[in-house]
mmCIF file of C-alpha atoms in Angstrom:
data_model
loop_
_atom_site.group_PDB
_atom_site.id
_atom_site.type_symbol
_atom_site.label_atom_id
_atom_site.label_comp_id
_atom_site.label_asym_id
_atom_site.label_seq_id
_atom_site.Cartn_x
_atom_site.Cartn_y
_atom_site.Cartn_z
ATOM 1 C CA MET A 927 -26.722 61.569 47.691
ATOM 2 C CA LYS A 928 -29.283 60.684 50.405
ATOM 3 C CA LEU A 929 -26.466 58.530 52.164
ATOM 4 C CA ARG A 930 -24.262 61.499 52.165
ATOM 5 C CA HIS A 931 -26.864 63.763 53.650
ATOM 6 C CA ALA A 932 -27.621 61.211 56.316
ATOM 7 C CA ALA A 933 -23.944 60.765 57.177
ATOM 8 C CA THR A 934 -23.608 64.675 57.300
ATOM 9 C CA LEU A 935 -26.660 64.939 59.598
ATOM 10 C CA ALA A 936 -25.400 61.916 61.858
ATOM 11 C CA LEU A 937 -22.079 63.795 62.322
ATOM 12 C CA PHE A 938 -23.847 67.091 63.078
ATOM 13 C CA LEU A 939 -25.997 65.425 65.648
ATOM 14 C CA CYS A 940 -23.051 63.747 67.181
ATOM 15 C CA GLY A 941 -21.092 66.973 67.496
ATOM 16 C CA LEU A 942 -24.167 68.724 68.814
ATOM 17 C CA SER A 943 -24.706 66.198 71.510
ATOM 18 C CA THR A 944 -20.993 66.320 72.556
ATOM 19 C CA THR A 945 -21.229 70.099 72.747
ATOM 20 C CA LEU A 946 -24.338 69.913 74.940
ATOM 21 C CA PHE A 947 -22.762 67.329 77.127
ATOM 22 C CA ALA A 948 -19.689 69.677 77.535
ATOM 23 C CA GLN A 949 -21.984 72.623 78.470
ATOM 24 C CA THR A 950 -24.065 70.670 80.971
ATOM 25 C CA THR A 951 -21.262 68.803 82.647
ATOM 26 C CA PRO A 952 -21.034 70.092 86.269
ATOM 27 C CA GLN A 953 -17.892 71.867 87.101
ATOM 28 C CA THR A 954 -15.229 69.897 88.845
ATOM 29 C CA PHE A 955 -12.619 71.402 91.142
ATOM 30 C CA THR A 956 -9.205 69.931 91.567
ATOM 31 C CA SER A 957 -6.944 71.585 94.185
ATOM 32 C CA PRO A 958 -3.729 73.250 92.849
ATOM 33 C CA ASP A 959 -1.581 70.563 94.490
ATOM 34 C CA GLY A 960 -3.490 67.782 93.043
ATOM 35 C CA MET A 961 -4.412 66.372 96.486
ATOM 36 C CA PHE A 962 -8.236 66.348 96.129
ATOM 37 C CA ARG A 963 -11.249 66.761 93.792
ATOM 38 C CA PHE A 964 -14.949 67.292 94.056
ATOM 39 C CA ASN A 965 -17.983 68.053 91.922
ATOM 40 C CA ALA A 966 -18.946 71.707 92.490
ATOM 41 C CA GLY A 967 -22.102 71.408 90.251
ATOM 42 C CA ALA A 968 -23.867 74.785 89.996
ATOM 43 C CA LEU A 969 -22.162 76.258 93.034
ATOM 44 C CA VAL A 970 -20.291 79.626 92.841
ATOM 45 C CA ARG A 971 -16.594 79.903 93.569
ATOM 46 C CA CYS A 972 -15.895 82.299 96.484
ATOM 47 C CA THR A 973 -12.793 84.498 96.379
ATOM 48 C CA GLU A 974 -11.340 85.826 99.641
ATOM 49 C CA GLN A 975 -10.862 89.584 99.759
ATOM 50 C CA LYS A 976 -8.091 91.514 101.498
ATOM 51 C CA GLN A 977 -10.280 92.354 104.474
ATOM 52 C CA PRO A 978 -10.708 89.163 106.768
ATOM 53 C CA GLY A 979 -14.170 87.720 106.641
ATOM 54 C CA LEU A 980 -15.097 89.213 103.225
ATOM 55 C CA TRP A 981 -15.502 87.001 100.193
ATOM 56 C CA TYR A 982 -16.752 87.780 96.674
ATOM 57 C CA PRO A 983 -19.379 87.600 95.415
ATOM 58 C CA GLY A 984 -20.685 89.023 98.576
ATOM 59 C CA LYS A 985 -24.251 88.195 97.569
ATOM 60 C CA PHE A 986 -23.668 84.499 97.918
ATOM 61 C CA CYS A 987 -20.430 84.195 99.859
ATOM 62 C CA SER A 988 -20.666 86.698 102.771
ATOM 63 C CA SER A 989 -23.139 86.818 105.695
ATOM 64 C CA TYR A 990 -23.476 88.238 109.176
ATOM 65 C CA ILE A 991 -21.972 85.004 110.664
ATOM 66 C CA PRO A 992 -19.169 83.966 108.117
ATOM 67 C CA THR A 993 -19.366 80.567 106.470
ATOM 68 C CA CYS A 994 -16.299 80.300 104.305
ATOM 69 C CA ASP A 995 -13.952 80.943 107.210
ATOM 70 C CA TYR A 996 -16.126 80.434 110.253
ATOM 71 C CA ASP A 997 -13.508 78.589 112.240
ATOM 72 C CA SER A 998 -10.406 80.313 110.929
ATOM 73 C CA ARG A 999 -7.904 82.014 113.270
ATOM 74 C CA PRO A 1000 -4.625 83.511 111.855
ATOM 75 C CA GLY A 1001 -1.947 80.739 111.805
ATOM 76 C CA LYS A 1002 -4.320 78.079 113.082
ATOM 77 C CA SER A 1003 -6.270 77.075 109.988
ATOM 78 C CA ARG A 1004 -6.778 78.200 106.473
ATOM 79 C CA THR A 1005 -9.679 77.932 103.857
ATOM 80 C CA LEU A 1006 -8.262 76.142 100.798
ATOM 81 C CA VAL A 1007 -11.518 76.614 98.830
ATOM 82 C CA CYS A 1008 -15.017 77.738 99.226
ATOM 83 C CA PHE A 1009 -18.092 77.427 97.055
ATOM 84 C CA ALA A 1010 -21.590 78.905 97.667
ATOM 85 C CA TYR A 1011 -25.032 78.142 96.569
ATOM 86 C CA PRO A 1012 -26.379 81.047 94.440
ATOM 87 C CA PHE A 1013 -29.954 81.232 95.736
ATOM 88 C CA ALA A 1014 -32.352 84.184 95.272
ATOM 89 C CA ARG A 1015 -32.933 86.324 98.361
ATOM 90 C CA ASP A 1016 -36.599 86.896 97.972
ATOM 91 C CA ASP A 1017 -39.163 87.687 100.707
ATOM 92 C CA TYR A 1018 -39.656 84.069 101.616
ATOM 93 C CA CYS A 1019 -35.968 82.692 101.624
ATOM 94 C CA MET A 1020 -34.423 83.165 105.057
ATOM 95 C CA TYR A 1021 -30.965 82.059 103.975
ATOM 96 C CA GLU A 1022 -28.140 84.542 103.922
ATOM 97 C CA ALA A 1023 -25.289 82.074 102.768
ATOM 98 C CA ALA A 1024 -24.922 78.339 102.200
ATOM 99 C CA THR A 1025 -21.469 77.007 101.375
ATOM 100 C CA PHE A 1026 -19.186 73.995 100.993
ATOM 101 C CA SER A 1027 -15.625 74.565 101.928
ATOM 102 C CA VAL A 1028 -12.301 72.586 102.358
ATOM 103 C CA SER A 1029 -9.763 73.866 105.024
ATOM 104 C CA GLU A 1030 -6.470 72.697 106.328
ATOM 105 C CA ILE A 1031 -6.325 72.836 110.243
ATOM 106 C CA THR A 1032 -2.724 73.765 110.568
ATOM 107 C CA GLU A 1033 -2.691 73.796 114.295
ATOM 108 C CA ALA A 1034 -3.350 70.044 114.386
ATOM 109 C CA ALA A 1035 -0.047 68.235 113.874
ATOM 110 C CA THR A 1036 -1.359 64.758 114.932
ATOM 111 C CA GLU A 1037 -4.291 62.586 114.006
ATOM 112 C CA LYS A 1038 -5.502 62.859 117.624
ATOM 113 C CA GLU A 1039 -5.476 66.565 117.571
ATOM 114 C CA CYS A 1040 -7.105 66.733 114.102
ATOM 115 C CA LEU A 1041 -10.047 64.349 115.174
ATOM 116 C CA ALA A 1042 -10.784 66.332 118.294
ATOM 117 C CA HIS A 1043 -13.449 69.082 118.469
ATOM 118 C CA SER A 1044 -12.093 72.576 117.963
ATOM 119 C CA PRO A 1045 -12.103 75.152 120.759
ATOM 120 C CA ASP A 1046 -13.261 77.654 118.085
ATOM 121 C CA TRP A 1047 -16.703 76.086 117.796
ATOM 122 C CA THR A 1048 -19.118 78.054 119.893
ATOM 123 C CA HIS A 1049 -21.487 75.150 120.248
ATOM 124 C CA ASP A 1050 -19.774 72.121 121.619
ATOM 125 C CA PRO A 1051 -20.379 69.027 119.562
ATOM 126 C CA PRO A 1052 -19.915 65.520 120.933
ATOM 127 C CA GLU A 1053 -16.417 65.129 122.310
ATOM 128 C CA ASN A 1054 -15.432 62.221 119.994
ATOM 129 C CA GLY A 1055 -17.625 63.184 116.886
ATOM 130 C CA GLU A 1056 -19.305 60.632 114.657
ATOM 131 C CA PRO A 1057 -17.257 58.374 112.290
ATOM 132 C CA VAL A 1058 -18.364 58.550 108.643
ATOM 133 C CA MET A 1059 -16.974 57.410 105.295
ATOM 134 C CA ILE A 1060 -16.641 59.617 102.216
ATOM 135 C CA ASN A 1061 -15.374 57.709 99.053
ATOM 136 C CA HIS A 1062 -13.303 55.236 101.128
ATOM 137 C CA ALA A 1063 -11.714 58.029 103.338
ATOM 138 C CA LYS A 1064 -12.562 58.049 107.107
ATOM 139 C CA PHE A 1065 -13.806 61.372 108.605
ATOM 140 C CA GLN A 1066 -15.037 62.420 112.029
ATOM 141 C CA LEU A 1067 -18.178 64.404 111.858
ATOM 142 C CA PHE A 1068 -19.143 67.222 114.237
ATOM 143 C CA HIS A 1069 -22.320 69.357 114.214
ATOM 144 C CA THR A 1070 -21.840 73.093 115.086
ATOM 145 C CA SER A 1071 -24.235 76.004 115.466
ATOM 146 C CA ASP A 1072 -24.401 79.631 116.614
ATOM 147 C CA LEU A 1073 -26.793 82.524 117.170
ATOM 148 C CA GLY A 1074 -26.328 86.284 117.111
ATOM 149 C CA THR A 1075 -28.560 89.342 116.644
ATOM 150 C CA GLY A 1076 -31.361 87.699 114.879
ATOM 151 C CA HIS A 1077 -29.026 85.418 112.741
ATOM 152 C CA GLY A 1078 -28.421 81.726 113.032
ATOM 153 C CA PHE A 1079 -25.725 79.257 111.932
ATOM 154 C CA GLU A 1080 -25.604 75.630 111.427
ATOM 155 C CA GLY A 1081 -22.688 73.455 110.241
ATOM 156 C CA ARG A 1082 -21.265 70.146 109.758
ATOM 157 C CA GLU A 1083 -17.495 69.705 110.084
ATOM 158 C CA TYR A 1084 -15.864 66.547 108.595
ATOM 159 C CA ARG A 1085 -12.274 66.152 109.844
ATOM 160 C CA THR A 1086 -9.680 63.663 108.521
ATOM 161 C CA PHE A 1087 -5.962 63.326 108.839
ATOM 162 C CA HIS A 1088 -4.462 62.532 105.369
ATOM 163 C CA GLU A 1089 -0.753 62.480 104.354
ATOM 164 C CA GLY A 1090 0.317 64.223 107.530
ATOM 165 C CA LYS A 1091 -2.249 67.044 107.291
ATOM 166 C CA CYS A 1092 -5.514 67.651 108.941
ATOM 167 C CA TYR A 1093 -8.433 68.499 106.418
ATOM 168 C CA GLU A 1094 -11.806 69.769 107.271
ATOM 169 C CA LEU A 1095 -14.751 69.594 104.881
ATOM 170 C CA SER A 1096 -17.597 71.959 105.961
ATOM 171 C CA VAL A 1097 -21.302 72.296 104.965
ATOM 172 C CA ARG A 1098 -22.486 75.488 106.464
ATOM 173 C CA SER A 1099 -25.559 77.699 106.153
ATOM 174 C CA THR A 1100 -26.586 80.982 107.881
ATOM 175 C CA GLY A 1101 -30.104 82.583 108.035
ATOM 176 C CA SER A 1102 -32.054 85.435 109.466
ATOM 177 C CA ASN A 1103 -35.180 85.621 111.474
ATOM 178 C CA LEU A 1104 -35.417 89.298 111.331
ATOM 179 C CA ARG A 1105 -38.463 88.939 109.059
ATOM 180 C CA ALA A 1106 -40.145 86.020 111.001
ATOM 181 C CA ASP A 1107 -42.919 88.343 112.182
ATOM 182 C CA ASP A 1108 -43.705 89.220 108.694
ATOM 183 C CA ALA A 1109 -43.081 86.015 106.810
ATOM 184 C CA PRO A 1110 -44.979 85.258 103.781
ATOM 185 C CA THR A 1111 -47.345 82.186 103.717
ATOM 186 C CA GLY A 1112 -46.092 80.939 100.272
ATOM 187 C CA GLN A 1113 -43.907 78.187 99.579
ATOM 188 C CA PRO A 1114 -40.149 78.417 98.926
ATOM 189 C CA GLY A 1115 -38.839 77.955 95.448
ATOM 190 C CA ASN A 1116 -36.199 75.503 94.354
ATOM 191 C CA ASP A 1117 -33.622 78.355 94.363
ATOM 192 C CA CYS A 1118 -33.922 78.551 98.170
ATOM 193 C CA GLU A 1119 -33.219 75.011 98.951
ATOM 194 C CA PRO A 1120 -29.389 74.526 98.848
ATOM 195 C CA ASP A 1121 -29.064 71.249 100.528
ATOM 196 C CA ALA A 1122 -28.983 68.857 97.456
ATOM 197 C CA PRO A 1123 -26.133 70.834 95.607
ATOM 198 C CA LEU A 1124 -24.082 71.099 98.851
ATOM 199 C CA GLU A 1125 -24.499 67.347 99.389
ATOM 200 C CA GLN A 1126 -23.423 66.662 95.926
ATOM 201 C CA ALA A 1127 -20.171 68.604 96.509
ATOM 202 C CA LEU A 1128 -19.547 66.743 99.813
ATOM 203 C CA ASN A 1129 -20.283 63.311 98.541
ATOM 204 C CA SER A 1130 -18.121 63.696 95.529
ATOM 205 C CA PHE A 1131 -15.054 64.705 97.410
ATOM 206 C CA ILE A 1132 -12.128 62.327 96.872
ATOM 207 C CA PHE A 1133 -8.332 62.324 97.691
ATOM 208 C CA LEU A 1134 -6.276 61.892 94.542
ATOM 209 C CA LYS A 1135 -2.943 61.118 96.428
#
């Protein structure tokens, strides 16, 4: 009888651990065409609304300077997917939005065009960018920034030409200094530090084809 109880308990614990693992496993996003995949972790999926520049949920995905489609021009590039970090907008946190997105630069038909800096970028990065590797794929890294009416923007754009298409991985964040004169003296909480989750998504990106 004791052996039967022990076996039952073991099976229960095994099932419980499997359930907990499934519940705590970070979400993985795979593109509809099966071209790429990355680990989105605790990031929130952004959905584009009918009006250009608006994304849902607006609390995390929209800001004064757009992040999900910052470089987009109709017919020139398109955002394939965008995820945002769901931080709390308290009195200390100056972030407005922090996102990781993947876009296709449709205007770039060749590798040379793809790996060149974009005329859309307000702040000109180095002409040739910086070569980096992400999971065995070669990318060209450009740093971008912008300012406007008390709001600031910083971004890193990773370009690569893969299977005849130009892909751009973007890590972007916007903030506001409108409360700078009345900023609290406390310390920011963990929910106001999006760097690690965004880096997780970037570093887990991989082409499947």
